Amino acid sequence: MKLDSLETLFAGELADLRSAESQLIKALPKMAKAANSPKLKQAFEGHLEETKAQAERLDEIIQSLDRKVPSKKCKAMEGLIEEGSEVVSADGDPAVIDAALIASAQRVEHYEIAAYGCARTFAELLGLTDAAKLLEESLEEEKQADIKLTKVAKSIDNSLQAAAP
Ligand code: FE
Ligand code: ZN
Ligand code: FE
Ligand code: FE
């Protein structure tokens, strides 16, 4: 990889994010199916719709650039999803499984928050105002998704404590 300009770096970050979102479009339905609490199921289903829109925003930005964006695989997201799939296939106490799903999902959101934050800033530095705005929208959705997961986790925490011997 040759990182000779901020444009090159930005294009690579977009490709990484696009791959991450594609992988999540496949993974989130499995997380929703594995969730026991209706609130958690709803959170995953809602974020799946946002994720599809985020992928479209990235396509829009990629098409607006007058350079070729390489396609690549986000290996970090592959690893995070692989860990999540261990939870998806686990059996045990429903509330504990939900807590584990949230722990996996929040790792994903934090990764995305970091990636979108950087990509947004690179777009600003490059004077790509429209791209920066679109990336900021997705960044805000990822932050809200994380906050929502924390809220759902608190309700699960109550049922975990009630179930504790
Ligand atoms: Fe996303
Ligand atoms: Zn990545
Ligand atoms: Fe670590
Ligand atoms: Fe997300």
CSV table of C-alpha atoms and ligand atoms in Angstrom, one decimal:
chain,number,residue,atom,x,y,z
A,1,MET,CA,0.0,0.0,0.0
A,2,LYS,CA,1.3,3.4,-1.0
A,3,LEU,CA,0.0,6.3,1.1
A,4,ASP,CA,1.2,9.3,-0.9
A,5,SER,CA,-1.6,11.6,-0.4
A,6,LEU,CA,-4.6,12.3,1.8
A,7,GLU,CA,-6.8,11.6,-1.2
A,8,THR,CA,-5.4,8.1,-1.4
A,9,LEU,CA,-5.9,7.6,2.3
A,10,PHE,CA,-9.5,8.8,2.1
A,11,ALA,CA,-10.3,6.5,-0.8
A,12,GLY,CA,-8.9,3.6,1.1
A,13,GLU,CA,-10.9,4.5,4.2
A,14,LEU,CA,-14.1,4.7,2.2
A,15,ALA,CA,-13.4,1.2,0.7
A,16,ASP,CA,-12.8,-0.2,4.2
A,17,LEU,CA,-16.0,1.3,5.5
A,18,ARG,CA,-18.0,0.1,2.5
A,19,SER,CA,-16.8,-3.4,3.1
A,20,ALA,CA,-17.6,-3.1,6.8
A,21,GLU,CA,-21.2,-2.0,6.1
A,22,SER,CA,-21.7,-4.8,3.6
A,23,GLN,CA,-20.6,-7.4,6.1
A,24,LEU,CA,-22.9,-5.8,8.7
A,25,ILE,CA,-25.9,-6.0,6.3
A,26,LYS,CA,-25.4,-9.7,6.4
A,27,ALA,CA,-24.6,-10.0,10.1
A,28,LEU,CA,-27.3,-7.8,11.7
A,29,PRO,CA,-30.3,-10.1,10.7
A,30,LYS,CA,-28.5,-13.0,12.5
A,31,MET,CA,-28.0,-10.8,15.6
A,32,ALA,CA,-31.6,-9.8,15.5
A,33,LYS,CA,-32.7,-13.4,15.2
A,34,ALA,CA,-30.5,-14.4,18.1
A,35,ALA,CA,-31.7,-11.6,20.4
A,36,ASN,CA,-34.1,-12.6,23.1
A,37,SER,CA,-35.4,-9.3,24.4
A,38,PRO,CA,-37.9,-7.6,22.0
A,39,LYS,CA,-36.1,-4.3,22.6
A,40,LEU,CA,-32.8,-5.7,21.5
A,41,LYS,CA,-34.3,-7.4,18.4
A,42,GLN,CA,-35.9,-4.1,17.5
A,43,ALA,CA,-32.6,-2.2,18.0
A,44,PHE,CA,-30.8,-4.6,15.6
A,45,GLU,CA,-33.6,-4.5,13.0
A,46,GLY,CA,-33.7,-0.7,13.2
A,47,HIS,CA,-30.0,-0.4,12.8
A,48,LEU,CA,-30.0,-2.8,9.8
A,49,GLU,CA,-32.2,-0.2,7.9
A,50,GLU,CA,-29.8,2.6,8.9
A,51,THR,CA,-26.8,0.4,7.8
A,52,LYS,CA,-28.3,-0.1,4.3
A,53,ALA,CA,-28.6,3.7,4.0
A,54,GLN,CA,-25.0,4.1,5.2
A,55,ALA,CA,-23.8,1.8,2.5
A,56,GLU,CA,-25.7,3.9,0.0
A,57,ARG,CA,-24.2,7.1,1.3
A,58,LEU,CA,-20.7,5.5,0.9
A,59,ASP,CA,-21.6,4.5,-2.7
A,60,GLU,CA,-22.7,8.0,-3.4
A,61,ILE,CA,-19.4,9.5,-2.1
A,62,ILE,CA,-17.3,6.9,-3.9
A,63,GLN,CA,-19.1,7.7,-7.2
A,64,SER,CA,-18.6,11.4,-6.7
A,65,LEU,CA,-14.8,11.0,-6.5
A,66,ASP,CA,-12.9,11.4,-9.7
A,67,ARG,CA,-10.6,8.5,-8.9
A,68,LYS,CA,-11.0,4.8,-8.6
A,69,VAL,CA,-11.6,3.5,-5.2
A,70,PRO,CA,-10.1,0.1,-4.7
A,71,SER,CA,-12.3,-2.7,-3.4
A,72,LYS,CA,-11.0,-4.2,-0.2
A,73,LYS,CA,-12.1,-6.3,2.7
A,74,CYS,CA,-12.4,-4.8,6.2
A,75,LYS,CA,-10.5,-7.4,8.2
A,76,ALA,CA,-11.3,-5.8,11.5
A,77,MET,CA,-15.1,-6.0,10.8
A,78,GLU,CA,-14.6,-9.6,9.7
A,79,GLY,CA,-13.0,-10.4,13.1
A,80,LEU,CA,-15.6,-8.5,15.1
A,81,ILE,CA,-18.4,-10.3,13.2
A,82,GLU,CA,-16.7,-13.6,13.7
A,83,GLU,CA,-16.6,-13.1,17.5
A,84,GLY,CA,-20.3,-12.0,17.3
A,85,SER,CA,-21.2,-15.2,15.5
A,86,GLU,CA,-19.8,-17.2,18.4
A,87,VAL,CA,-22.5,-15.5,20.5
A,88,VAL,CA,-25.2,-16.0,17.8
A,89,SER,CA,-24.6,-19.8,17.9
A,90,ALA,CA,-24.3,-20.0,21.7
A,91,ASP,CA,-27.0,-21.4,23.9
A,92,GLY,CA,-27.6,-20.6,27.5
A,93,ASP,CA,-29.5,-18.0,29.6
A,94,PRO,CA,-31.4,-15.7,27.4
A,95,ALA,CA,-30.5,-12.5,29.3
A,96,VAL,CA,-26.8,-13.5,29.3
A,97,ILE,CA,-26.9,-14.2,25.6
A,98,ASP,CA,-28.4,-10.7,25.1
A,99,ALA,CA,-25.7,-9.1,27.2
A,100,ALA,CA,-23.1,-10.9,25.1
A,101,LEU,CA,-24.8,-9.7,21.9
A,102,ILE,CA,-24.7,-6.2,23.1
A,103,ALA,CA,-21.0,-6.5,24.0
A,104,SER,CA,-20.3,-7.6,20.5
A,105,ALA,CA,-22.5,-5.0,18.9
A,106,GLN,CA,-21.0,-2.2,20.8
A,107,ARG,CA,-17.5,-3.2,19.7
A,108,VAL,CA,-18.8,-2.9,16.1
A,109,GLU,CA,-20.4,0.6,16.7
A,110,HIS,CA,-17.2,1.9,18.4
A,111,TYR,CA,-15.2,0.7,15.4
A,112,GLU,CA,-17.5,2.4,13.0
A,113,ILE,CA,-17.5,5.6,15.1
A,114,ALA,CA,-13.8,5.8,14.9
A,115,ALA,CA,-13.8,5.1,11.2
A,116,TYR,CA,-16.5,7.6,10.3
A,117,GLY,CA,-15.0,10.2,12.5
A,118,CYS,CA,-11.7,10.0,10.7
A,119,ALA,CA,-13.3,9.7,7.2
A,120,ARG,CA,-15.4,12.8,7.9
A,121,THR,CA,-12.4,14.8,9.0
A,122,PHE,CA,-10.4,13.7,6.0
A,123,ALA,CA,-13.3,14.9,3.8
A,124,GLU,CA,-13.3,18.2,5.5
A,125,LEU,CA,-9.5,18.6,5.1
A,126,LEU,CA,-9.9,17.8,1.4
A,127,GLY,CA,-12.7,20.4,1.0
A,128,LEU,CA,-15.3,17.7,0.1
A,129,THR,CA,-18.1,19.4,1.9
A,130,ASP,CA,-20.9,17.1,0.6
A,131,ALA,CA,-19.0,14.0,1.5
A,132,ALA,CA,-18.2,15.3,4.9
A,133,LYS,CA,-21.9,16.0,5.5
A,134,LEU,CA,-22.9,12.4,4.5
A,135,LEU,CA,-20.2,10.9,6.6
A,136,GLU,CA,-21.3,13.0,9.6
A,137,GLU,CA,-24.9,11.7,9.2
A,138,SER,CA,-23.7,8.1,9.4
A,139,LEU,CA,-21.4,9.0,12.3
A,140,GLU,CA,-24.3,10.4,14.2
A,141,GLU,CA,-26.4,7.2,13.5
A,142,GLU,CA,-23.6,5.0,14.8
A,143,LYS,CA,-23.3,7.1,18.0
A,144,GLN,CA,-27.1,6.9,18.5
A,145,ALA,CA,-27.0,3.1,17.9
A,146,ASP,CA,-24.3,2.8,20.6
A,147,ILE,CA,-26.4,4.9,23.0
A,148,LYS,CA,-29.5,2.8,22.3
A,149,LEU,CA,-27.5,-0.4,23.0
A,150,THR,CA,-26.4,1.0,26.4
A,151,LYS,CA,-30.1,1.7,27.2
A,152,VAL,CA,-31.2,-1.8,26.2
A,153,ALA,CA,-28.3,-3.2,28.2
A,154,LYS,CA,-29.6,-1.4,31.3
A,155,SER,CA,-33.0,-3.1,31.0
A,156,ILE,CA,-31.2,-6.5,30.5
A,157,ASP,CA,-29.1,-5.8,33.5
A,158,ASN,CA,-32.2,-5.6,35.7
A,159,SER,CA,-33.4,-9.0,34.5
A,160,LEU,CA,-29.9,-10.4,35.0
A,161,GLN,CA,-29.9,-9.2,38.6
A,162,ALA,CA,-33.4,-10.6,39.2
A,163,ALA,CA,-32.3,-14.0,37.8
A,164,ALA,CA,-29.1,-14.1,39.9
A,165,PRO,CA,-29.2,-16.8,42.6
B,1,FE,FE,-22.7,1.4,10.0
B,2,ZN,ZN,-11.6,-1.9,8.6
B,3,FE,FE,-8.2,-4.6,22.8
B,4,FE,FE,-23.5,0.7,13.0
